[in-house]
Short mmCIF file of C-alpha atoms in Angstrom, two decimals:
data_model
loop_
_atom_site.label_atom_id
_atom_site.label_comp_id
_atom_site.label_asym_id
_atom_site.label_seq_id
_atom_site.Cartn_x
_atom_site.Cartn_y
_atom_site.Cartn_z
CA UNK A 1 98.62 101.99 83.41
CA UNK A 2 102.12 101.31 83.17
CA UNK A 3 103.13 99.01 80.58
CA UNK A 4 106.98 97.27 80.25
CA UNK A 5 108.56 95.72 77.40
CA UNK A 6 111.85 94.07 77.52
CA UNK A 7 114.36 93.89 74.30
CA UNK A 8 117.96 92.36 73.84
CA UNK A 9 118.95 89.71 71.79
CA UNK A 10 117.60 86.19 71.60
CA UNK A 11 120.57 84.66 71.06
CA UNK A 12 123.76 84.74 73.87
CA UNK A 13 127.20 82.11 73.43
CA UNK A 14 128.28 80.54 76.54
CA UNK A 15 130.87 82.37 78.43
CA UNK A 16 129.37 85.84 77.71
CA UNK A 17 127.33 88.49 78.76
CA UNK A 18 123.10 88.34 78.42
CA UNK A 19 122.09 91.80 78.48
CA UNK A 20 118.17 92.61 78.30
CA UNK A 21 116.50 96.48 78.40
CA UNK A 22 113.34 96.96 79.84
CA UNK A 23 111.52 100.10 78.90
CA UNK A 24 108.71 101.47 80.73
CA UNK A 25 105.93 103.48 79.76
CA UNK A 26 102.65 104.88 81.24
CA UNK A 27 104.65 106.81 84.17
CA UNK A 28 107.78 107.97 84.86
CA UNK A 29 110.00 105.24 86.13
CA UNK A 30 112.01 107.82 88.84
CA UNK A 31 108.03 108.44 90.55
CA UNK A 32 106.76 106.65 93.36
CA UNK A 33 107.86 103.93 95.21
CA UNK A 34 108.51 100.95 92.65
CA UNK A 35 111.42 98.99 92.32
CA UNK A 36 112.09 97.75 89.34
CA UNK A 37 113.11 93.84 89.44
CA UNK A 38 113.99 90.84 86.54
CA UNK A 39 112.52 87.19 87.21
CA UNK A 40 113.11 84.50 84.94
CA UNK A 41 111.20 81.26 84.18
CA UNK A 42 113.43 78.30 82.30
CA UNK A 43 111.31 76.55 79.48
CA UNK A 44 108.46 74.50 81.39
CA UNK A 45 109.97 75.80 85.23
CA UNK A 46 109.22 78.08 87.78
CA UNK A 47 109.52 81.63 88.27
CA UNK A 48 113.09 82.93 89.85
CA UNK A 49 113.76 86.36 90.91
CA UNK A 50 116.75 87.56 89.76
CA UNK A 51 117.12 90.97 91.00
CA UNK A 52 115.41 94.28 91.68
CA UNK A 53 116.18 98.20 91.45
CA UNK A 54 115.26 101.31 93.19
CA UNK A 55 115.30 104.70 91.60
CA UNK A 56 117.98 106.37 93.69
CA UNK A 57 120.62 103.12 91.94
CA UNK A 58 120.27 100.97 95.30
CA UNK A 59 120.51 97.45 93.74
CA UNK A 60 119.05 93.41 95.54
CA UNK A 61 120.02 90.65 94.09
CA UNK A 62 119.45 86.92 94.55
CA UNK A 63 122.16 85.25 96.84
CA UNK A 64 122.39 82.68 93.86
CA UNK A 65 123.43 84.60 91.08
CA UNK A 66 124.46 88.04 92.90
CA UNK A 67 128.08 87.32 91.49
CA UNK A 68 127.23 87.63 87.76
CA UNK A 69 124.10 89.75 87.95
CA UNK A 70 123.87 93.87 87.32
CA UNK A 71 121.22 96.15 87.47
CA UNK A 72 121.30 99.64 86.45
CA UNK A 73 118.90 102.28 86.02
CA UNK A 74 118.96 105.15 83.68
CA UNK A 75 116.03 107.53 84.47
CA UNK A 76 116.51 109.91 81.68
CA UNK A 77 115.26 106.95 79.18
CA UNK A 78 112.51 105.54 81.66
CA UNK A 79 114.44 102.38 81.60
CA UNK A 80 116.29 99.16 83.52
CA UNK A 81 118.83 97.14 82.32
CA UNK A 82 120.05 93.95 83.32
CA UNK A 83 123.74 92.07 82.78
CA UNK A 84 124.14 88.61 83.14
CA UNK A 85 127.49 87.10 82.52
CA UNK A 86 129.44 83.93 81.82
CA UNK A 87 126.14 82.40 81.13
CA UNK A 88 125.73 79.04 80.31
CA UNK A 89 122.75 76.76 78.84
CA UNK A 90 121.11 77.14 82.32
CA UNK A 91 120.36 80.72 82.23
CA UNK A 92 118.38 80.04 78.60
CA UNK A 93 114.82 81.19 80.37
CA UNK A 94 112.28 84.10 79.43
CA UNK A 95 113.49 86.67 81.05
CA UNK A 96 110.63 89.10 81.88
CA UNK A 97 111.11 92.64 83.57
CA UNK A 98 108.54 93.85 86.17
CA UNK A 99 106.96 96.43 88.68
CA UNK A 100 107.20 95.63 92.59
CA UNK A 101 104.77 98.12 94.84
CA UNK A 102 105.43 95.26 97.55
CA UNK A 103 104.10 92.78 95.12
CA UNK A 104 104.53 92.36 91.07
CA UNK A 105 101.39 94.37 89.73
CA UNK A 106 103.33 95.04 86.01
CA UNK A 107 104.72 92.22 83.85
CA UNK A 108 106.43 92.74 80.40
CA UNK A 109 105.35 90.53 78.12
CA UNK A 110 109.04 88.43 78.51
CA UNK A 111 111.84 87.75 76.55
CA UNK A 112 113.23 84.98 75.03
CA UNK A 113 116.61 84.06 75.55
CA UNK A 114 118.50 81.61 74.50
CA UNK A 115 122.24 80.27 75.44
CA UNK A 116 123.75 78.76 72.80
CA UNK A 117 126.90 78.74 70.37
CA UNK B 1 116.31 81.52 102.59
CA UNK B 2 112.21 80.54 102.81
CA UNK B 3 110.75 78.11 101.01
CA UNK B 4 107.68 78.22 99.39
CA UNK B 5 106.08 74.68 98.82
CA UNK B 6 102.57 74.14 96.95
CA UNK B 7 100.12 71.44 96.87
CA UNK B 8 99.15 69.93 95.17
CA UNK B 9 101.52 69.87 92.43
CA UNK B 10 98.74 69.36 89.65
CA UNK B 11 94.44 69.69 90.22
CA UNK B 12 92.11 68.40 87.57
CA UNK B 13 89.12 69.71 88.08
CA UNK B 14 85.43 70.09 85.71
CA UNK B 15 84.19 73.57 85.40
CA UNK B 16 81.66 74.66 88.04
CA UNK B 17 84.04 72.89 90.68
CA UNK B 18 85.78 74.17 93.59
CA UNK B 19 89.32 74.68 93.36
CA UNK B 20 92.07 74.97 96.79
CA UNK B 21 95.54 75.64 96.31
CA UNK B 22 97.84 75.68 99.15
CA UNK B 23 101.01 77.70 99.61
CA UNK B 24 103.42 76.67 103.08
CA UNK B 25 106.51 78.42 103.88
CA UNK B 26 109.16 76.82 105.52
CA UNK B 27 108.88 79.88 108.60
CA UNK B 28 106.83 82.71 109.30
CA UNK B 29 105.79 84.95 106.51
CA UNK B 30 102.91 87.20 108.57
CA UNK B 31 101.03 88.04 106.07
CA UNK B 32 104.32 88.93 103.18
CA UNK B 33 102.28 86.57 100.37
CA UNK B 34 101.37 86.83 96.92
CA UNK B 35 99.26 85.10 94.68
CA UNK B 36 99.85 85.38 90.68
CA UNK B 37 97.84 82.97 87.38
CA UNK B 38 100.35 82.22 84.94
CA UNK B 39 98.23 81.05 81.47
CA UNK B 40 100.74 79.86 78.98
CA UNK B 41 102.74 82.16 76.59
CA UNK B 42 102.21 85.25 78.85
CA UNK B 43 103.29 86.81 82.09
CA UNK B 44 101.93 85.80 85.74
CA UNK B 45 99.15 88.24 86.95
CA UNK B 46 98.87 89.60 90.38
CA UNK B 47 95.33 88.07 91.81
CA UNK B 48 95.80 88.83 95.70
CA UNK B 49 98.78 90.65 97.68
CA UNK B 50 99.17 90.28 101.61
CA UNK B 51 97.80 87.13 101.09
CA UNK B 52 94.13 88.22 101.54
CA UNK B 53 93.82 91.44 99.32
CA UNK B 54 92.39 91.05 96.09
CA UNK B 55 94.42 92.95 92.85
CA UNK B 56 92.36 95.04 90.76
CA UNK B 57 90.52 93.46 88.39
CA UNK B 58 90.46 89.85 90.41
CA UNK B 59 86.72 88.17 90.47
CA UNK B 60 85.32 87.28 93.53
CA UNK B 61 84.70 84.33 92.85
CA UNK B 62 88.73 84.04 93.81
CA UNK B 63 90.09 84.50 97.44
CA UNK B 64 92.83 84.19 99.37
CA UNK B 65 93.66 83.81 103.18
CA UNK B 66 96.24 82.12 105.64
CA UNK B 67 99.24 83.53 107.75
CA UNK B 68 102.61 82.40 109.40
CA UNK B 69 103.29 79.36 107.32
CA UNK B 70 100.37 78.58 105.54
CA UNK B 71 98.35 80.09 103.18
CA UNK B 72 95.08 79.03 100.56
CA UNK B 73 94.17 80.56 96.97
CA UNK B 74 90.33 79.13 96.82
CA UNK B 75 88.54 79.56 92.90
CA UNK B 76 84.79 78.77 93.99
CA UNK B 77 82.89 77.45 91.06
CA UNK B 78 85.71 77.45 88.21
CA UNK B 79 85.13 79.46 85.08
CA UNK B 80 86.97 78.01 81.81
CA UNK B 81 89.40 80.41 82.05
CA UNK B 82 90.44 79.14 85.04
CA UNK B 83 92.81 76.85 84.14
CA UNK B 84 96.10 77.74 84.73
CA UNK B 85 99.33 77.43 86.48
CA UNK B 86 99.31 79.26 90.51
CA UNK B 87 102.36 80.22 91.89
CA UNK B 88 102.84 81.82 95.46
CA UNK B 89 105.21 84.35 96.23
CA UNK B 90 106.82 85.98 99.29
CA UNK B 91 109.09 88.70 100.13
CA UNK B 92 111.02 89.83 102.52
CA UNK B 93 112.69 92.79 103.74
CA UNK B 94 115.62 92.48 105.26
CA UNK B 95 117.55 90.78 103.26
CA UNK B 96 115.77 91.45 100.45
CA UNK B 97 114.52 88.41 99.28
CA UNK B 98 111.84 87.36 97.16
CA UNK B 99 110.86 83.56 96.09
CA UNK B 100 108.09 81.72 94.66
CA UNK B 101 106.86 78.49 95.31
CA UNK B 102 107.04 75.69 91.95
CA UNK B 103 103.33 75.94 91.12
CA UNK B 104 99.94 74.43 91.05
CA UNK B 105 98.40 73.80 87.36
CA UNK B 106 94.84 73.64 87.57
CA UNK B 107 93.77 71.50 84.70
CA UNK B 108 90.55 69.97 82.61
CA UNK B 109 89.49 67.02 83.73
#
């Protein structure tokens, strides 16, 4: 069974860059037809899709975040990563990584990132 | 952008009762809809994909239906572990975009 685990700083200063990594275990990130996505959820609110990457490196982003987001993949480490630039308090959320074969079937446990000085 | 609307926002029911949750899309999405269950402190769990296909391990008391713009998630008889927030989610292939509904909270009456 595929497992995903987010890692990265839990506190980021305003205007800086949020960086998270998702490590995939139990399967190769290069196998199959999976997309690898990032989704976030502010406390007490709903889910927002940030973007995704395919094993080829092809990416798609939510238009509302596109100008600030970069998702990359490192197949040698079985990891994919998220960078979100120029963060503000509005970017404070639990960030999930998830695998998508059509829909999100496997999720990480989530990583809380707080934007604060 | 396709907008998903869920109703009601909150559903207060007792164990054993039937729950009916609605998800409406702002334009037709065929059957490209999923339902997720989220409990406090946990990641969402996939319940249904392509509107009516039950995901692995999901009990038969859950059912999903609909196509086009109107979708329904039904829980035939609520168990204590079913009290949670439920989200619908749609996907479009081009341009690639994924959106979630705002969620329906099913709480204990």
